[in-house]
Amino acid sequence: MLTKDLAICIRAIDYSETSQIVSFFTRAAGKIDAIAKGSKRPKSPFDGPIEVLSHGNIVFVDSGGEKLATLTEFQQQPALINLRNNLFMLYACLFAAELMNNLTHDYDPHPELFDGFLEFLHNANEQDSTSDQQRDILALLILFQLTLLREIGLQPILSHCVNCKTSHDLRAARPELYFSSSANGLICRDCEPGFPDKIRLTKAASACLVAFKQIPGSAEKTLMEIEKVLVQHLTGLLGRTPKMAKHILQG
Ligand SMILES: [Zn+2]
């Protein structure tokens, strides 16, 4: 059966001299793996070899999920060209693609996650090269990761202590909060001794996790602290550290 869909390439590996196996996150079908026959030939039917983060309209022959789909058309949208000129921007987008590949299941559609992922790529690509560029990209990346976790049903609990359900009072004199990956959320000072994996958060990082709207305006140091917490959390979920994480945490 021929299927048309909007798609973003999240993985591409060489299969032979002339062909690739590509993973797409599609809007209507979710993640698919497909063989792109002849994609590396000079006159490729897909506008040249398919690169991770390329996106556009695809047509593929669905195998029913039993084996690889076969890609028959890929009309690529203009490449996100700025990504190729800024390493941190590129790493952030490749990190997002890696998470999409590893945290979603084949043929499990999430149209809103597709839209959020594409919006993240466009927003990252459009960041001006100002002194705050790295901070702005980090903010976008953190918000994307929180969207991803929500869409796949793994939203961390951030509105109250996971353990005792007490709501956070960030105005209090000692509003210490901790993030525990095993608890999937924030833990208060009274409960933290019971969670050996907890990470203590600064007041600024706690405030961002309790109210996401504070994320875009936060200092780069605070955002890097949150990103470290998210990487540790994602490492727990995946059972290994995401490959691209070191490029983000090195700044
Ligand atoms: Zn508590």
mmCIF file of C-alpha atoms and ligand atoms in Angstrom:
data_model
loop_
_atom_site.group_PDB
_atom_site.id
_atom_site.type_symbol
_atom_site.label_atom_id
_atom_site.label_comp_id
_atom_site.label_asym_id
_atom_site.label_seq_id
_atom_site.Cartn_x
_atom_site.Cartn_y
_atom_site.Cartn_z
ATOM 1 C CA MET A 1 0.000 0.000 0.000
ATOM 2 C CA LEU A 2 1.354 3.421 -0.983
ATOM 3 C CA THR A 3 1.295 5.875 1.908
ATOM 4 C CA LYS A 4 1.890 9.625 1.734
ATOM 5 C CA ASP A 5 3.063 11.461 4.804
ATOM 6 C CA LEU A 6 5.041 14.386 6.149
ATOM 7 C CA ALA A 7 8.356 13.207 7.529
ATOM 8 C CA ILE A 8 11.565 14.242 9.264
ATOM 9 C CA CYS A 9 14.655 12.047 8.878
ATOM 10 C CA ILE A 10 15.945 11.020 12.329
ATOM 11 C CA ARG A 11 18.556 8.439 11.271
ATOM 12 C CA ALA A 12 20.320 7.486 8.054
ATOM 13 C CA ILE A 13 22.801 4.658 7.575
ATOM 14 C CA ASP A 14 24.532 3.349 4.477
ATOM 15 C CA TYR A 15 23.107 0.048 3.309
ATOM 16 C CA SER A 16 25.096 -0.483 0.106
ATOM 17 C CA GLU A 17 27.135 1.515 -2.410
ATOM 18 C CA THR A 18 23.969 3.164 -3.617
ATOM 19 C CA SER A 19 21.287 2.719 -0.980
ATOM 20 C CA GLN A 20 20.495 3.851 2.548
ATOM 21 C CA ILE A 21 18.299 2.676 5.366
ATOM 22 C CA VAL A 22 16.557 5.688 6.822
ATOM 23 C CA SER A 23 14.335 6.231 9.848
ATOM 24 C CA PHE A 24 11.668 8.869 9.501
ATOM 25 C CA PHE A 25 9.399 10.312 12.125
ATOM 26 C CA THR A 26 6.211 10.848 10.149
ATOM 27 C CA ARG A 27 3.208 12.910 11.135
ATOM 28 C CA ALA A 28 0.482 10.308 10.569
ATOM 29 C CA ALA A 29 2.290 6.970 10.966
ATOM 30 C CA GLY A 30 4.923 7.704 13.631
ATOM 31 C CA LYS A 31 8.408 6.276 13.253
ATOM 32 C CA ILE A 32 9.136 4.141 10.209
ATOM 33 C CA ASP A 33 12.287 2.464 8.913
ATOM 34 C CA ALA A 34 12.594 2.423 5.142
ATOM 35 C CA ILE A 35 15.046 1.423 2.475
ATOM 36 C CA ALA A 36 15.880 4.232 0.062
ATOM 37 C CA LYS A 37 17.085 2.378 -3.021
ATOM 38 C CA GLY A 38 19.474 4.360 -5.187
ATOM 39 C CA SER A 39 19.518 7.333 -2.808
ATOM 40 C CA LYS A 40 23.311 7.680 -3.158
ATOM 41 C CA ARG A 41 23.335 7.523 -6.973
ATOM 42 C CA PRO A 42 24.282 10.777 -8.755
ATOM 43 C CA LYS A 43 20.769 10.984 -10.157
ATOM 44 C CA SER A 44 18.981 10.001 -6.979
ATOM 45 C CA PRO A 45 15.197 9.881 -6.944
ATOM 46 C CA PHE A 46 15.316 11.657 -3.571
ATOM 47 C CA ASP A 47 17.371 14.772 -4.351
ATOM 48 C CA GLY A 48 20.667 13.171 -3.323
ATOM 49 C CA PRO A 49 21.676 11.145 -0.262
ATOM 50 C CA ILE A 50 19.188 11.551 2.575
ATOM 51 C CA GLU A 51 20.555 13.401 5.591
ATOM 52 C CA VAL A 52 19.379 13.396 9.200
ATOM 53 C CA LEU A 53 17.109 16.429 9.860
ATOM 54 C CA SER A 54 15.989 16.689 6.227
ATOM 55 C CA HIS A 55 12.217 16.882 5.986
ATOM 56 C CA GLY A 56 9.377 17.040 3.510
ATOM 57 C CA ASN A 57 6.730 14.899 1.833
ATOM 58 C CA ILE A 58 7.401 11.194 1.479
ATOM 59 C CA VAL A 59 5.670 8.326 -0.249
ATOM 60 C CA PHE A 60 6.451 4.830 0.950
ATOM 61 C CA VAL A 61 5.259 1.272 0.519
ATOM 62 C CA ASP A 62 4.130 0.094 3.921
ATOM 63 C CA SER A 63 5.231 -3.429 4.759
ATOM 64 C CA GLY A 64 2.738 -3.706 7.603
ATOM 65 C CA GLY A 65 5.515 -3.188 10.093
ATOM 66 C CA GLU A 66 6.948 -6.684 9.476
ATOM 67 C CA LYS A 67 9.990 -5.499 7.562
ATOM 68 C CA LEU A 68 11.452 -2.327 6.118
ATOM 69 C CA ALA A 69 9.147 -0.021 4.230
ATOM 70 C CA THR A 70 10.313 1.062 0.781
ATOM 71 C CA LEU A 71 10.710 4.768 0.153
ATOM 72 C CA THR A 72 9.465 5.737 -3.302
ATOM 73 C CA GLU A 73 9.409 9.555 -3.119
ATOM 74 C CA PHE A 74 10.936 12.250 -0.922
ATOM 75 C CA GLN A 75 10.243 15.842 -1.869
ATOM 76 C CA GLN A 76 12.572 17.690 0.458
ATOM 77 C CA GLN A 77 11.758 21.070 1.904
ATOM 78 C CA PRO A 78 14.637 23.571 1.815
ATOM 79 C CA ALA A 79 17.382 22.411 4.181
ATOM 80 C CA LEU A 80 17.717 24.104 7.569
ATOM 81 C CA ILE A 81 20.881 25.699 6.308
ATOM 82 C CA ASN A 82 21.953 27.625 9.412
ATOM 83 C CA LEU A 83 22.239 24.364 11.323
ATOM 84 C CA ARG A 84 25.260 23.458 9.213
ATOM 85 C CA ASN A 85 27.046 26.672 10.188
ATOM 86 C CA ASN A 86 26.700 26.469 13.950
ATOM 87 C CA LEU A 87 27.964 23.382 15.731
ATOM 88 C CA PHE A 88 26.030 23.817 18.974
ATOM 89 C CA MET A 89 22.810 24.367 17.024
ATOM 90 C CA LEU A 90 23.496 21.266 14.937
ATOM 91 C CA TYR A 91 24.342 19.152 17.992
ATOM 92 C CA ALA A 92 21.129 20.255 19.731
ATOM 93 C CA CYS A 93 19.053 19.194 16.700
ATOM 94 C CA LEU A 94 20.919 15.889 16.287
ATOM 95 C CA PHE A 95 20.379 15.253 20.012
ATOM 96 C CA ALA A 96 16.642 15.873 19.553
ATOM 97 C CA ALA A 97 16.607 13.470 16.563
ATOM 98 C CA GLU A 98 18.418 10.814 18.614
ATOM 99 C CA LEU A 99 15.831 11.129 21.394
ATOM 100 C CA MET A 100 12.974 10.897 18.873
ATOM 101 C CA ASN A 101 14.516 7.727 17.459
ATOM 102 C CA ASN A 102 15.126 6.112 20.843
ATOM 103 C CA LEU A 103 12.004 7.139 22.770
ATOM 104 C CA THR A 104 9.264 6.538 20.185
ATOM 105 C CA HIS A 105 8.008 3.233 18.835
ATOM 106 C CA ASP A 106 7.528 2.158 15.217
ATOM 107 C CA TYR A 107 4.100 2.997 13.778
ATOM 108 C CA ASP A 108 3.039 4.790 16.961
ATOM 109 C CA PRO A 109 1.813 8.184 15.699
ATOM 110 C CA HIS A 110 2.131 11.397 17.712
ATOM 111 C CA PRO A 111 1.085 14.239 15.351
ATOM 112 C CA GLU A 112 1.546 16.922 18.019
ATOM 113 C CA LEU A 113 5.027 15.651 18.796
ATOM 114 C CA PHE A 114 5.814 15.756 15.049
ATOM 115 C CA ASP A 115 4.659 19.392 14.950
ATOM 116 C CA GLY A 116 6.653 20.236 18.098
ATOM 117 C CA PHE A 117 9.784 18.601 16.704
ATOM 118 C CA LEU A 118 9.514 20.441 13.378
ATOM 119 C CA GLU A 119 8.849 23.726 15.181
ATOM 120 C CA PHE A 120 11.907 23.136 17.371
ATOM 121 C CA LEU A 121 14.101 22.536 14.291
ATOM 122 C CA HIS A 122 12.823 25.691 12.583
ATOM 123 C CA ASN A 123 13.179 27.808 15.732
ATOM 124 C CA ALA A 124 16.720 26.543 16.356
ATOM 125 C CA ASN A 125 17.618 27.225 12.728
ATOM 126 C CA GLU A 126 16.343 30.783 12.996
ATOM 127 C CA GLN A 127 18.378 31.800 16.043
ATOM 128 C CA ASP A 128 20.508 34.841 15.331
ATOM 129 C CA SER A 129 24.204 34.597 16.006
ATOM 130 C CA THR A 130 24.147 36.852 19.037
ATOM 131 C CA SER A 131 26.023 36.372 22.269
ATOM 132 C CA ASP A 132 22.911 34.736 23.744
ATOM 133 C CA GLN A 133 22.560 32.234 20.926
ATOM 134 C CA GLN A 134 23.732 29.217 22.909
ATOM 135 C CA ARG A 135 21.442 30.121 25.812
ATOM 136 C CA ASP A 136 18.469 30.526 23.462
ATOM 137 C CA ILE A 137 19.133 27.164 21.800
ATOM 138 C CA LEU A 138 19.428 25.474 25.211
ATOM 139 C CA ALA A 139 16.060 26.952 26.224
ATOM 140 C CA LEU A 140 14.456 25.615 23.029
ATOM 141 C CA LEU A 141 16.060 22.205 23.558
ATOM 142 C CA ILE A 142 14.844 21.950 27.179
ATOM 143 C CA LEU A 143 11.288 22.872 26.185
ATOM 144 C CA PHE A 144 11.423 20.322 23.363
ATOM 145 C CA GLN A 145 12.583 17.563 25.714
ATOM 146 C CA LEU A 146 9.746 18.372 28.140
ATOM 147 C CA THR A 147 7.274 18.240 25.215
ATOM 148 C CA LEU A 148 8.719 14.899 24.101
ATOM 149 C CA LEU A 149 8.383 13.400 27.595
ATOM 150 C CA ARG A 150 4.795 14.634 27.867
ATOM 151 C CA GLU A 151 3.794 13.328 24.429
ATOM 152 C CA ILE A 152 5.167 9.838 25.067
ATOM 153 C CA GLY A 153 3.406 9.641 28.429
ATOM 154 C CA LEU A 154 6.475 10.135 30.624
ATOM 155 C CA GLN A 155 5.793 13.674 31.800
ATOM 156 C CA PRO A 156 7.732 14.345 35.015
ATOM 157 C CA ILE A 157 5.644 15.461 38.012
ATOM 158 C CA LEU A 158 6.730 19.037 38.698
ATOM 159 C CA SER A 159 3.746 20.745 40.341
ATOM 160 C CA HIS A 160 4.188 19.143 43.766
ATOM 161 C CA CYS A 161 6.440 16.755 45.668
ATOM 162 C CA VAL A 162 6.000 13.336 44.057
ATOM 163 C CA ASN A 163 6.272 11.649 47.447
ATOM 164 C CA CYS A 164 4.211 13.702 49.938
ATOM 165 C CA LYS A 165 2.145 15.708 47.380
ATOM 166 C CA THR A 166 2.982 19.008 49.112
ATOM 167 C CA SER A 167 2.941 21.851 46.612
ATOM 168 C CA HIS A 168 6.147 23.819 46.235
ATOM 169 C CA ASP A 169 6.477 27.193 47.875
ATOM 170 C CA LEU A 170 9.333 28.822 46.071
ATOM 171 C CA ARG A 171 8.906 32.024 48.105
ATOM 172 C CA ALA A 172 9.653 30.256 51.359
ATOM 173 C CA ALA A 173 12.962 30.869 53.071
ATOM 174 C CA ARG A 174 14.417 27.476 52.144
ATOM 175 C CA PRO A 175 12.502 26.223 49.171
ATOM 176 C CA GLU A 176 15.012 23.480 48.356
ATOM 177 C CA LEU A 177 13.827 21.098 45.714
ATOM 178 C CA TYR A 178 15.427 17.973 44.288
ATOM 179 C CA PHE A 179 14.852 16.071 41.077
ATOM 180 C CA SER A 180 14.654 12.310 41.313
ATOM 181 C CA SER A 181 14.693 10.263 38.132
ATOM 182 C CA SER A 182 13.377 7.177 39.939
ATOM 183 C CA ALA A 183 10.455 9.215 41.333
ATOM 184 C CA ASN A 184 9.934 10.902 37.920
ATOM 185 C CA GLY A 185 9.742 14.384 39.323
ATOM 186 C CA LEU A 186 10.455 16.889 42.046
ATOM 187 C CA ILE A 187 10.993 15.902 45.667
ATOM 188 C CA CYS A 188 10.839 18.238 48.680
ATOM 189 C CA ARG A 189 13.460 18.693 51.401
ATOM 190 C CA ASP A 190 11.526 16.508 53.859
ATOM 191 C CA CYS A 191 11.310 13.587 51.456
ATOM 192 C CA GLU A 192 14.712 13.747 49.723
ATOM 193 C CA PRO A 193 16.549 11.331 52.115
ATOM 194 C CA GLY A 194 14.409 8.508 50.708
ATOM 195 C CA PHE A 195 15.617 9.077 47.148
ATOM 196 C CA PRO A 196 19.332 8.268 46.751
ATOM 197 C CA ASP A 197 19.370 9.306 43.061
ATOM 198 C CA LYS A 198 18.068 12.830 43.727
ATOM 199 C CA ILE A 199 19.879 15.895 42.433
ATOM 200 C CA ARG A 200 19.663 19.118 44.414
ATOM 201 C CA LEU A 201 18.449 22.052 42.305
ATOM 202 C CA THR A 202 19.264 25.725 42.612
ATOM 203 C CA LYS A 203 16.337 28.029 43.282
ATOM 204 C CA ALA A 204 16.511 29.336 39.692
ATOM 205 C CA ALA A 205 16.417 25.833 38.180
ATOM 206 C CA SER A 206 13.537 24.798 40.488
ATOM 207 C CA ALA A 207 11.571 27.878 39.446
ATOM 208 C CA CYS A 208 11.991 26.961 35.747
ATOM 209 C CA LEU A 209 10.803 23.390 36.266
ATOM 210 C CA VAL A 210 7.788 24.510 38.286
ATOM 211 C CA ALA A 211 6.864 27.186 35.696
ATOM 212 C CA PHE A 212 8.183 26.501 32.170
ATOM 213 C CA LYS A 213 7.480 30.077 31.078
ATOM 214 C CA GLN A 214 10.562 31.117 33.048
ATOM 215 C CA ILE A 215 12.818 28.930 30.880
ATOM 216 C CA PRO A 216 13.322 31.257 27.861
ATOM 217 C CA GLY A 217 14.452 34.188 30.020
ATOM 218 C CA SER A 218 16.794 32.232 32.298
ATOM 219 C CA ALA A 219 20.573 32.446 32.551
ATOM 220 C CA GLU A 220 22.655 29.991 30.528
ATOM 221 C CA LYS A 221 24.118 28.567 33.759
ATOM 222 C CA THR A 222 20.623 27.707 35.032
ATOM 223 C CA LEU A 223 19.648 26.145 31.698
ATOM 224 C CA MET A 224 22.807 24.037 31.660
ATOM 225 C CA GLU A 225 21.958 22.828 35.176
ATOM 226 C CA ILE A 226 18.488 21.777 33.986
ATOM 227 C CA GLU A 227 19.929 20.113 30.889
ATOM 228 C CA LYS A 228 22.284 18.044 33.073
ATOM 229 C CA VAL A 229 19.295 16.882 35.140
ATOM 230 C CA LEU A 230 17.369 15.999 31.967
ATOM 231 C CA VAL A 231 20.332 14.065 30.529
ATOM 232 C CA GLN A 232 20.614 12.061 33.745
ATOM 233 C CA HIS A 233 16.861 11.408 33.627
ATOM 234 C CA LEU A 234 16.956 10.386 29.943
ATOM 235 C CA THR A 235 19.938 8.138 30.687
ATOM 236 C CA GLY A 236 17.812 6.373 33.294
ATOM 237 C CA LEU A 237 14.900 5.996 30.871
ATOM 238 C CA LEU A 238 17.083 4.685 28.027
ATOM 239 C CA GLY A 239 19.449 2.595 30.143
ATOM 240 C CA ARG A 240 22.422 4.402 28.595
ATOM 241 C CA THR A 241 23.628 7.936 28.011
ATOM 242 C CA PRO A 242 22.368 9.454 24.744
ATOM 243 C CA LYS A 243 25.322 9.691 22.325
ATOM 244 C CA MET A 244 24.906 13.389 21.563
ATOM 245 C CA ALA A 245 24.553 14.445 25.214
ATOM 246 C CA LYS A 246 28.255 15.078 25.757
ATOM 247 C CA HIS A 247 28.298 17.649 22.947
ATOM 248 C CA ILE A 248 25.477 19.575 24.633
ATOM 249 C CA LEU A 249 26.865 19.417 28.175
ATOM 250 C CA GLN A 250 30.315 20.548 27.040
ATOM 251 C CA GLY A 251 28.631 23.667 25.686
HETATM 252 ZN ZN ZN B 1 7.782 15.687 49.972
#
